[in-house]
Coordinates of C-alpha atoms and ligand atoms in Angstrom, one line a residue:
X1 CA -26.7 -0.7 52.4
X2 CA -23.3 -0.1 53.1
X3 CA -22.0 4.0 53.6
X4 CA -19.4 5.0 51.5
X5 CA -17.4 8.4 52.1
X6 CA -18.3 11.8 50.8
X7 CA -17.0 12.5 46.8
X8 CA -13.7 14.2 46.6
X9 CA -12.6 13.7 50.4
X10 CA -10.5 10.8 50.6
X11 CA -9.2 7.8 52.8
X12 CA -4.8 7.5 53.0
X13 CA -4.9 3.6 53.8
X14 CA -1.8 1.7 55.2
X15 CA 0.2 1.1 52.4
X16 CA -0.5 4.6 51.0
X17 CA 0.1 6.5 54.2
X18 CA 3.4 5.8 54.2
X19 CA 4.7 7.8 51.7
X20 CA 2.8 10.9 53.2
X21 CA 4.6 10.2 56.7
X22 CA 7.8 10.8 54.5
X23 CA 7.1 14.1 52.7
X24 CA 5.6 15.3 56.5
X25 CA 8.2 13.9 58.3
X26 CA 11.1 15.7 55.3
X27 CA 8.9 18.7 56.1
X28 CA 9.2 19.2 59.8
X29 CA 12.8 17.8 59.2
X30 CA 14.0 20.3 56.7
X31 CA 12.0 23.4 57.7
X32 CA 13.4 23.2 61.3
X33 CA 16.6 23.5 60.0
X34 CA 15.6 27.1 58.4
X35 CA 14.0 28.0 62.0
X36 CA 10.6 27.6 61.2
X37 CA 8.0 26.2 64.4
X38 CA 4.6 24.4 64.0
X39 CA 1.2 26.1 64.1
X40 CA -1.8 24.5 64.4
X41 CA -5.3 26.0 64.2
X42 CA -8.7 24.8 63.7
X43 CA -10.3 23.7 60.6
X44 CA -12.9 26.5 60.6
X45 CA -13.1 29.6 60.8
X46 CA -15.6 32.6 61.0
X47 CA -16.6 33.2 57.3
X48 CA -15.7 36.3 57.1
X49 CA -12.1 35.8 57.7
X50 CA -12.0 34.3 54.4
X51 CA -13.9 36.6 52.7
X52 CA -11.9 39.4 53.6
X53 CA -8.5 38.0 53.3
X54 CA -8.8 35.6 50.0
X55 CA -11.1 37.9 48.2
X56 CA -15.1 38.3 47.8
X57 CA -14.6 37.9 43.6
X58 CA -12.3 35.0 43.7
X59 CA -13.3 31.7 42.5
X60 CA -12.7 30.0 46.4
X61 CA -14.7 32.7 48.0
X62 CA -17.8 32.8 45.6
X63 CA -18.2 29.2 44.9
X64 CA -16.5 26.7 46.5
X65 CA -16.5 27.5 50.3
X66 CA -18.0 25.1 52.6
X67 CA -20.5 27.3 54.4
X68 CA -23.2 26.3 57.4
X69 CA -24.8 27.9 60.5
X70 CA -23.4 26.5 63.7
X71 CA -26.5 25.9 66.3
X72 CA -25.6 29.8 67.5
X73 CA -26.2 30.8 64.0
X74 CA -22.8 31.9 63.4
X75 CA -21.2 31.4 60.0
X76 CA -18.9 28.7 59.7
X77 CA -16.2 27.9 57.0
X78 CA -14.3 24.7 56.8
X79 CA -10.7 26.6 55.8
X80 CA -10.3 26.6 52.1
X81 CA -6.3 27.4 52.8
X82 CA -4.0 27.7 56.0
X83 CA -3.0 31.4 55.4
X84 CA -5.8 33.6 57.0
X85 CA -6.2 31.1 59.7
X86 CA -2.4 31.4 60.7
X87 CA -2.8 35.2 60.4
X88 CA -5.7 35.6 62.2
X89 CA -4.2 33.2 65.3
X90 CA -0.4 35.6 64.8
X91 CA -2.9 38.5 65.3
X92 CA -5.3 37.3 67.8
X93 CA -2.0 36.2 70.0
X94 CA 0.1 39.0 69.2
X95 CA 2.8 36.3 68.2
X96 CA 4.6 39.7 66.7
X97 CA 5.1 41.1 70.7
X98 CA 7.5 37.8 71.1
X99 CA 9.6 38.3 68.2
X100 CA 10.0 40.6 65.6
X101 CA 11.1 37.8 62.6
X102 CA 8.0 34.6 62.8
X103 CA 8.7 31.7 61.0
X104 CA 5.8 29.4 61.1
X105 CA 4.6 26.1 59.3
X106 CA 1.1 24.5 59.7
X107 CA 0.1 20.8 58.1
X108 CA -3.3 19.3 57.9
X109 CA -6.7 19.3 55.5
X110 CA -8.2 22.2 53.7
X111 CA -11.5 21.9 52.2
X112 CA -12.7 23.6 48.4
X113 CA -16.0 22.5 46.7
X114 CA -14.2 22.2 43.6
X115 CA -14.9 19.4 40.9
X116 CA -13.3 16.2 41.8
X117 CA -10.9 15.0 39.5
X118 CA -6.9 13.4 39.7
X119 CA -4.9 15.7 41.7
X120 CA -7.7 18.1 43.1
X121 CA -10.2 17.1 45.7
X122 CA -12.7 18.4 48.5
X123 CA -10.9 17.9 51.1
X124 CA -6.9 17.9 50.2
X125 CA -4.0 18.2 52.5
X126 CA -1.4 21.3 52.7
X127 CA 2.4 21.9 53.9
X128 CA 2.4 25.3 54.3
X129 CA 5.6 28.1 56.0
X130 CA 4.7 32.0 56.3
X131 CA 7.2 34.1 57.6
X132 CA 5.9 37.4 59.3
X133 CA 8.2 40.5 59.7
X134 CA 10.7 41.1 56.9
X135 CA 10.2 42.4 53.9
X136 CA 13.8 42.1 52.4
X137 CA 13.9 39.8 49.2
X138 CA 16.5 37.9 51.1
X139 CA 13.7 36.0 52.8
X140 CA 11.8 35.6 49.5
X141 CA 14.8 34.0 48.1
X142 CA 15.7 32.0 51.0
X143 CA 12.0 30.8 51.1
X144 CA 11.8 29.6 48.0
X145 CA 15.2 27.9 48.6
X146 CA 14.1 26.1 51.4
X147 CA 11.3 24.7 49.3
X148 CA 13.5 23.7 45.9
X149 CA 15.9 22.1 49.2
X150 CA 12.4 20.1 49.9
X151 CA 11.7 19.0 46.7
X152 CA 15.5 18.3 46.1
X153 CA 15.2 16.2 49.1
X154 CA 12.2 14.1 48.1
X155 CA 13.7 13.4 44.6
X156 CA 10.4 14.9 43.2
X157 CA 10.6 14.7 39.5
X158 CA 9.6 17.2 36.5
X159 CA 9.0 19.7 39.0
X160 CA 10.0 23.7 38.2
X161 CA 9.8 27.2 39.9
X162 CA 8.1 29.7 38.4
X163 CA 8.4 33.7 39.8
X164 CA 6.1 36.7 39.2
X165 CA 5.5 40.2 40.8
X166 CA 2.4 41.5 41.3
X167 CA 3.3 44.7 42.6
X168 CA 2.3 46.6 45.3
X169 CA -1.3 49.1 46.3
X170 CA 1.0 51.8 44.1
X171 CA 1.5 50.1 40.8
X172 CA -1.2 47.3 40.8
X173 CA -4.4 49.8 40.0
X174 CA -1.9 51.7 37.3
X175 CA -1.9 48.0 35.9
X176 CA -5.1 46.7 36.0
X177 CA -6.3 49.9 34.2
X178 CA -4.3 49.1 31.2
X179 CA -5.3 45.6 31.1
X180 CA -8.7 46.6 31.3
X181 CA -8.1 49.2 28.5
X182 CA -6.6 46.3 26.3
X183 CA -9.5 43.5 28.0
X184 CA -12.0 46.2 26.7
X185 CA -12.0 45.8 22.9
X186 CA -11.9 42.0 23.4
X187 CA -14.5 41.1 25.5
X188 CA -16.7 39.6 23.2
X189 CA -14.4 36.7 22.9
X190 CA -14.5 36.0 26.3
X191 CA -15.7 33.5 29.0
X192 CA -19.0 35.1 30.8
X193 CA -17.2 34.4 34.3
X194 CA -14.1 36.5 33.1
X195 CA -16.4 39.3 31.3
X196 CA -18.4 39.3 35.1
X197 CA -14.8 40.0 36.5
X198 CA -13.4 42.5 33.8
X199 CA -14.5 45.0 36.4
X200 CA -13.8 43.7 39.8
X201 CA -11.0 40.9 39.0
X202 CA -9.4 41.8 35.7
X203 CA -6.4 40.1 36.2
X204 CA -8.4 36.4 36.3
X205 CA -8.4 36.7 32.5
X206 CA -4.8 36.1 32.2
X207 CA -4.8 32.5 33.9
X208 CA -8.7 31.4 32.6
X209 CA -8.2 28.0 31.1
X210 CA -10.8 28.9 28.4
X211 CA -9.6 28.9 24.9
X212 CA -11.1 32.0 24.0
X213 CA -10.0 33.8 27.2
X214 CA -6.3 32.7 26.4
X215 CA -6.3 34.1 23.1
X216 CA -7.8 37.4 24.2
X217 CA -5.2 37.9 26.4
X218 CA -2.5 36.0 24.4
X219 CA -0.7 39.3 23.8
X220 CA -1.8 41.5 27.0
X221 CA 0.8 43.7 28.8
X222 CA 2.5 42.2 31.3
X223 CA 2.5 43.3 35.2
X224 CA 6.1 43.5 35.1
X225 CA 5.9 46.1 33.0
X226 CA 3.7 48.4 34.8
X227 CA 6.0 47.4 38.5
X228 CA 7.0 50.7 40.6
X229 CA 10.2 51.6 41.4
X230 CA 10.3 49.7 44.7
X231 CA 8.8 46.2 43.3
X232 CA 10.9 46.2 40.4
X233 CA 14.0 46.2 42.8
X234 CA 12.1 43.3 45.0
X235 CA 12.0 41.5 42.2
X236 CA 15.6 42.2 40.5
X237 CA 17.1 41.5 44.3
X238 CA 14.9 38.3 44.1
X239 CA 16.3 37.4 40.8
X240 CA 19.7 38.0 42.1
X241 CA 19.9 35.9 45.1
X242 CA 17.7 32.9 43.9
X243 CA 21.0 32.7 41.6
X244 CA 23.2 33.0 44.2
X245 CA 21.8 30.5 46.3
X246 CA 21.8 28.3 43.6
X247 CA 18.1 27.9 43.0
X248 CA 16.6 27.4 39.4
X249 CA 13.1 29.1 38.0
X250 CA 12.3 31.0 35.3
X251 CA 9.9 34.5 34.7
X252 CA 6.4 34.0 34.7
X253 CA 4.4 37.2 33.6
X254 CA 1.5 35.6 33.2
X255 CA 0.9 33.6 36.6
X256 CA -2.1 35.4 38.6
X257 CA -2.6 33.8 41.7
X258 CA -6.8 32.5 43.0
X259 CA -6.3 34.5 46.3
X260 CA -6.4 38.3 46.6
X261 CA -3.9 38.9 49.6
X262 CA -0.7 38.5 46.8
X263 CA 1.8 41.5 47.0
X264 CA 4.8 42.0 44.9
X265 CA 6.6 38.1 45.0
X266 CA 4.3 35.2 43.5
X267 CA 5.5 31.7 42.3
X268 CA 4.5 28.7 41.8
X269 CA 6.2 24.8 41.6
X270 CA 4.6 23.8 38.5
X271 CA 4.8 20.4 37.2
X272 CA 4.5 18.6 33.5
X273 CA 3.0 15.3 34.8
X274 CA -0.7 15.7 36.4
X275 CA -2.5 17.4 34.0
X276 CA -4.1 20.4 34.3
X277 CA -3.8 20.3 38.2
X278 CA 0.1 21.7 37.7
X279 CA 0.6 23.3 40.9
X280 CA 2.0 21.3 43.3
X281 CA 3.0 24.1 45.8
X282 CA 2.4 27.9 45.5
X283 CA 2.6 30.7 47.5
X284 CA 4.0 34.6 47.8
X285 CA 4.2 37.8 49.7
X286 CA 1.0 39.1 51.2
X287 CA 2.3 42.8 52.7
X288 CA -1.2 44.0 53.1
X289 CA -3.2 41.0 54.7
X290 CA -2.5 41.5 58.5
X291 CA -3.2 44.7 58.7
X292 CA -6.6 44.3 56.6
X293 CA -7.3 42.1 58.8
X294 CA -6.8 44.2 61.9
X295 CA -2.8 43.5 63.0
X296 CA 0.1 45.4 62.8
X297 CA 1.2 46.7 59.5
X298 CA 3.9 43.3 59.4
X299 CA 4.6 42.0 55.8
X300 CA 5.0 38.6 54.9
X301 CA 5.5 35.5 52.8
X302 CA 4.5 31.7 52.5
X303 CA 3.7 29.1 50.8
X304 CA 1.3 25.5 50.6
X305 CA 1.6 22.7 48.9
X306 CA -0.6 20.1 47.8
X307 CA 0.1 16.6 49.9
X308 CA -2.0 15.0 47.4
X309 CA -0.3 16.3 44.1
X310 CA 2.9 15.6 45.7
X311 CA 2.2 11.7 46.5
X312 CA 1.0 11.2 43.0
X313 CA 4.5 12.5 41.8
X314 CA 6.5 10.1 44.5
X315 CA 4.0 7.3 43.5
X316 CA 7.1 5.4 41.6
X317 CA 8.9 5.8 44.5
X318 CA 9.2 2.7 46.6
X319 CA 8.7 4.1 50.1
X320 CA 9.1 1.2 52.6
X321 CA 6.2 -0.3 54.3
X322 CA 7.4 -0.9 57.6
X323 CA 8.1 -4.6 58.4
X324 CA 8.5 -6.5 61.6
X325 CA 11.6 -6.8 63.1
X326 CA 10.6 -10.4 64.3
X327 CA 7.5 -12.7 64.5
X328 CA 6.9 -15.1 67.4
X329 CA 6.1 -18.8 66.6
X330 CA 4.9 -20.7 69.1
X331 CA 4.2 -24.3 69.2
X332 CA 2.0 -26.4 71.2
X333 CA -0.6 -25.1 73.6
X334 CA 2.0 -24.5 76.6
X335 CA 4.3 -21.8 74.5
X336 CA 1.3 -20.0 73.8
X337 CA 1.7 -17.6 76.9
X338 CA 5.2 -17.6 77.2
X339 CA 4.9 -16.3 73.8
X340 CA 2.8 -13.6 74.1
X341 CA 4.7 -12.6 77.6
X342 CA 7.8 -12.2 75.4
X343 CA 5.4 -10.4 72.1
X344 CA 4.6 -7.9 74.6
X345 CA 7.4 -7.0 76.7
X346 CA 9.5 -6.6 72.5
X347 CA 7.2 -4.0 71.5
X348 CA 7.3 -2.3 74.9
X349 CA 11.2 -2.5 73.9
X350 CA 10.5 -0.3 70.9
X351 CA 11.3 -3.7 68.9
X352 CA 8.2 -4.0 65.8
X353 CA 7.3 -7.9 67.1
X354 CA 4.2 -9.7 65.9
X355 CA 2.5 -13.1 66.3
X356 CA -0.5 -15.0 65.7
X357 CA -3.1 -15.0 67.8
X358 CA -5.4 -17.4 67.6
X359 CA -3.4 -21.2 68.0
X360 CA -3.0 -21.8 64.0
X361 CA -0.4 -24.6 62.5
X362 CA 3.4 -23.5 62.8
X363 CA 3.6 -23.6 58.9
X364 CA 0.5 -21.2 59.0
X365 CA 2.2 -19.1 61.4
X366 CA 6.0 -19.4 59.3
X367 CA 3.6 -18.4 56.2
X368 CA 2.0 -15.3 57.9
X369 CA 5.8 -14.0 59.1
X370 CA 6.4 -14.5 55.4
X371 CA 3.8 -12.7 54.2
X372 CA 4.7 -9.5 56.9
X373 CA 8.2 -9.8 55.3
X374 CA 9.4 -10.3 58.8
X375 CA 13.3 -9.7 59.5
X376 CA 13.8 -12.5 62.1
X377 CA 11.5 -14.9 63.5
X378 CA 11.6 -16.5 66.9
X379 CA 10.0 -20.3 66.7
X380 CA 8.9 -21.4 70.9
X381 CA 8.5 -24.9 71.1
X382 CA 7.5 -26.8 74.2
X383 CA 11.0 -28.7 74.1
X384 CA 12.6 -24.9 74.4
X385 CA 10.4 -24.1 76.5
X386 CA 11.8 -26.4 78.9
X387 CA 15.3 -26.1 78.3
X388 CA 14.4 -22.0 78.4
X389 CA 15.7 -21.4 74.8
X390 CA 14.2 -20.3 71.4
X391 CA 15.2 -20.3 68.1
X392 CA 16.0 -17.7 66.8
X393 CA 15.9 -17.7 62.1
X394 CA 17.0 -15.2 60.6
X395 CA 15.2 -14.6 57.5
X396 CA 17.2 -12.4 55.0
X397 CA 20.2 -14.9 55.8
X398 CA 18.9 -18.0 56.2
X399 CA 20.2 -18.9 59.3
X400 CA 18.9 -20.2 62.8
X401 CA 20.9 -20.2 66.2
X402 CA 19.3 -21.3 69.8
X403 CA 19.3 -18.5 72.3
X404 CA 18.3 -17.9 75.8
X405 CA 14.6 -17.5 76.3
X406 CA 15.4 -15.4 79.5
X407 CA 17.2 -12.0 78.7
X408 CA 16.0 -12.3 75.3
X409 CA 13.6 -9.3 74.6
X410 CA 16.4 -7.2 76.5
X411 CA 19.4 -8.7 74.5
X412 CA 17.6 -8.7 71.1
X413 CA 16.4 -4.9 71.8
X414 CA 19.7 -3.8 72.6
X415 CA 21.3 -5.2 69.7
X416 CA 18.4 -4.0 67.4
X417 CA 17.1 -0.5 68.8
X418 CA 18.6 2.8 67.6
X419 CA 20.3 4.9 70.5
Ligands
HAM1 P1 -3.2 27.7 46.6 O1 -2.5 28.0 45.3 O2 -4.7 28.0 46.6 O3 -2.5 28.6 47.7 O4 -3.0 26.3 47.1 C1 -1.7 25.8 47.3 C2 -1.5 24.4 46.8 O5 -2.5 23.5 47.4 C3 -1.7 24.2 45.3 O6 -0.6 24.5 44.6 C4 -2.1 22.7 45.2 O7 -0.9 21.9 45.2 C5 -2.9 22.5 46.5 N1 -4.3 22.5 46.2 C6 -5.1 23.6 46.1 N2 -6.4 23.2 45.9 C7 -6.4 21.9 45.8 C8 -7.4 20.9 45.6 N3 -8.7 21.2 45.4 N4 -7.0 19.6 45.6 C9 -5.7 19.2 45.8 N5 -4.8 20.1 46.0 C10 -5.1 21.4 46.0 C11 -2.9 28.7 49.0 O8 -3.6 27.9 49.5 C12 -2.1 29.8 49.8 N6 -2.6 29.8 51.1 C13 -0.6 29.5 49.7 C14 0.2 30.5 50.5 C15 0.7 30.4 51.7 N7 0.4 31.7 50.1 C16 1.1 32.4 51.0 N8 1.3 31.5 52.0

């Protein structure tokens, strides 16, 4: 019996990898132009970074973590998200002692028992930026510009930013009192994982999917109401320059975010086509988070998105297999050699060459470079051989010329590499 791959964690096959290469390659493109630098890190981590950073009571920590015991008997955890790691590596090599402003984006799988279904999976991909040291709006704002710039860029459709504060350690526990006050006399008509949390995670309520959850809290104060003097400037500076810089979102007072670290800024890129899996990137400020975890009292800001959600949106867009830039036909036993002398020293050219390789008919080879969509096509007979030419066909214009066999990978790379 044959072994298929584990539910939820998927294979990006040639054909579909394409597109990914795009939004990765628009990524490292467009966020180098807003100073940010590439981090990687590994994909687990001591449990207890997690646990301490996204929160004991959240959904990711209690039950969808990917847990073992490494042979030392140390607890493991495949990441569930890129933030703590990042943290924990700006921390552990005082990135803050080179500079006090880090910009930083990471790119690669995150893992969530969750329940598989379109647009969420075990093992999913993330984009993700953080920048460490300022706690102006300015950078909250530019942030969130450089990511509409992203989506802008990728021609993502039916996308839209949504903003919320969460205020800060001042305001937050004045808030979460009064929404437990007004959770209090409706807790019978709640979910029993939201009536577990009324205590330790109140604010869960306000994003449970439940129906009866959604009407409880259908009319609950708002966080923005409850801000402190210094978040609700944050967020009117936010406000200000997200207009100024052009950028479009509306006020969210409902959006709670699944991770505990949030301070003050929280947002979300929501989107109208994949269901109930709406986010496709989200993200905020997280003033508190490196210092919990034992760094410098730095603030900061980031966001991930979802590689996965984000395909799915692009999936109308044609993005371009590659194709060959030319496909060696050879014919008769002689050329064989020749031919594959001159395939290789192409692609050491930086030229995209194919052939076939074992002997079949020229109209099976002429059908293959037809199938690979191939821009030119070089035919090597025995009678050019001799004479030391090929033809050359050129297949969007219908055209064939005899050139030099000698010189040719050299000439037809010069006149068909970039640079
Ligand atoms: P998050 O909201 O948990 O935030 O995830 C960010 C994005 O990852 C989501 O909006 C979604 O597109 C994608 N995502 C999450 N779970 C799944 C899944 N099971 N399957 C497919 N896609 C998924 C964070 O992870 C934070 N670390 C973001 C952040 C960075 N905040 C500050 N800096």
């Amino acid at each position: 019996m044959s072994i298929s791959g584990i539910k939820g964690m998927n294979d990006i096959l040639p054909g579909a990898v394409e597109a990914w290469q795009h939004l990765e390659h628009e990524a490292r493109r467009i966020f180098g132009h807003f100073g940010y630098r590439e981090i990687r890190v590994p994909v687990a981590e001591k449990t207890e970074l997690f646990c301490r950073s996204i929160g004991e009571t959240t959904d990711i920590v209690e039950k969808e973590m990917y847990t073992f015991s490494d042979k030392g008997g140390t607890s493991m955890t495949l990441r569930p998200e890129g933030t703590a790691p990042v943290m924990r590596a700006f921390i552990q090599h005082k990135l803050y002692a080179q500079d006090t402003v880090n910009k930083l984006f990471y790119i690669g799988p995150m893992f969530r028992h969750e329940r598989p279904q379109k647009g969420r999976y075990r093992q999913f991909h993330q984009i993700g930026a953080e920048v460490i040291g300022v706690d102006d709006p300015k950078i909250d704002a530019q942030l969130l510009a450089m990511l509409s710039h992203y989506f802008e860029s990728l021609q993502v459709p039916d996308v839209a930013l949504q903003i919320n504060s969460l205020g800060c350690a001042e305001c937050r526990p004045v808030y979460r009192q009064v929404l437990t006050d007004y959770l209090e006399q409706r807790l019978d008509q709640m979910c029993s994982d939201c009536q577990r949390r009324y205590t330790t995670n109140p604010l869960r309520a306000l994003d449970c999917k439940v129906p009866g959850c959604q009407e409880a809290t259908s009319a609950a104060p708002a966080m923005l109401d409850s801000l402190c003097t210094s978040c609700d400037e944050h967020f009117g500076q936010l406000r200000d320059y997200l207009d100024l810089l052009a950028v479009d979102f509306t006020v969210n007072p409902r959006m709670v975010r699944g991770l505990d670290y949030y301070t003050k800024t929280t947002f979300e890129m929501v989107t109208g086509s994949l269901g109930s899996q709406n986010a496709v990137a989200a993200g905020g400020r997280y003033d508190r988070l490196i210092s919990d975890l034992g760094g410098p009292d730095l603030p900061g800001i980031g966001f991930a998105m979802g590689l996965e959600r984000l395909a799915l949106l692009l999936e109308g867009q044609d993005i371009a297999a590659p194709r060959p830039d030319l496909f060696i036909a050879t014919l008769g036993k002689d050329t064989e050699s020749a031919g594959f002398k001159l395939l290789t020293d192409l692609q050491r050219r930086g030229i995209q060459a194919e052939m076939e390789y074992s002997g079949k008919s020229l109209k099976a080879q002429l059908r293959r470079a037809d199938k690979l969509q191939a821009r030119y096509v070089v035919i090597l007979g025995e009678d050019e051989l001799q004479k030391d030419m090929v033809q050359l066909r050129d297949m969007d214009q219908s055209s064939q010329t005899e050139v030099p066999l000698s010189g040719f990978a050299e000439n037809f790379s010069m006149s068909h590499t970039e640079g």
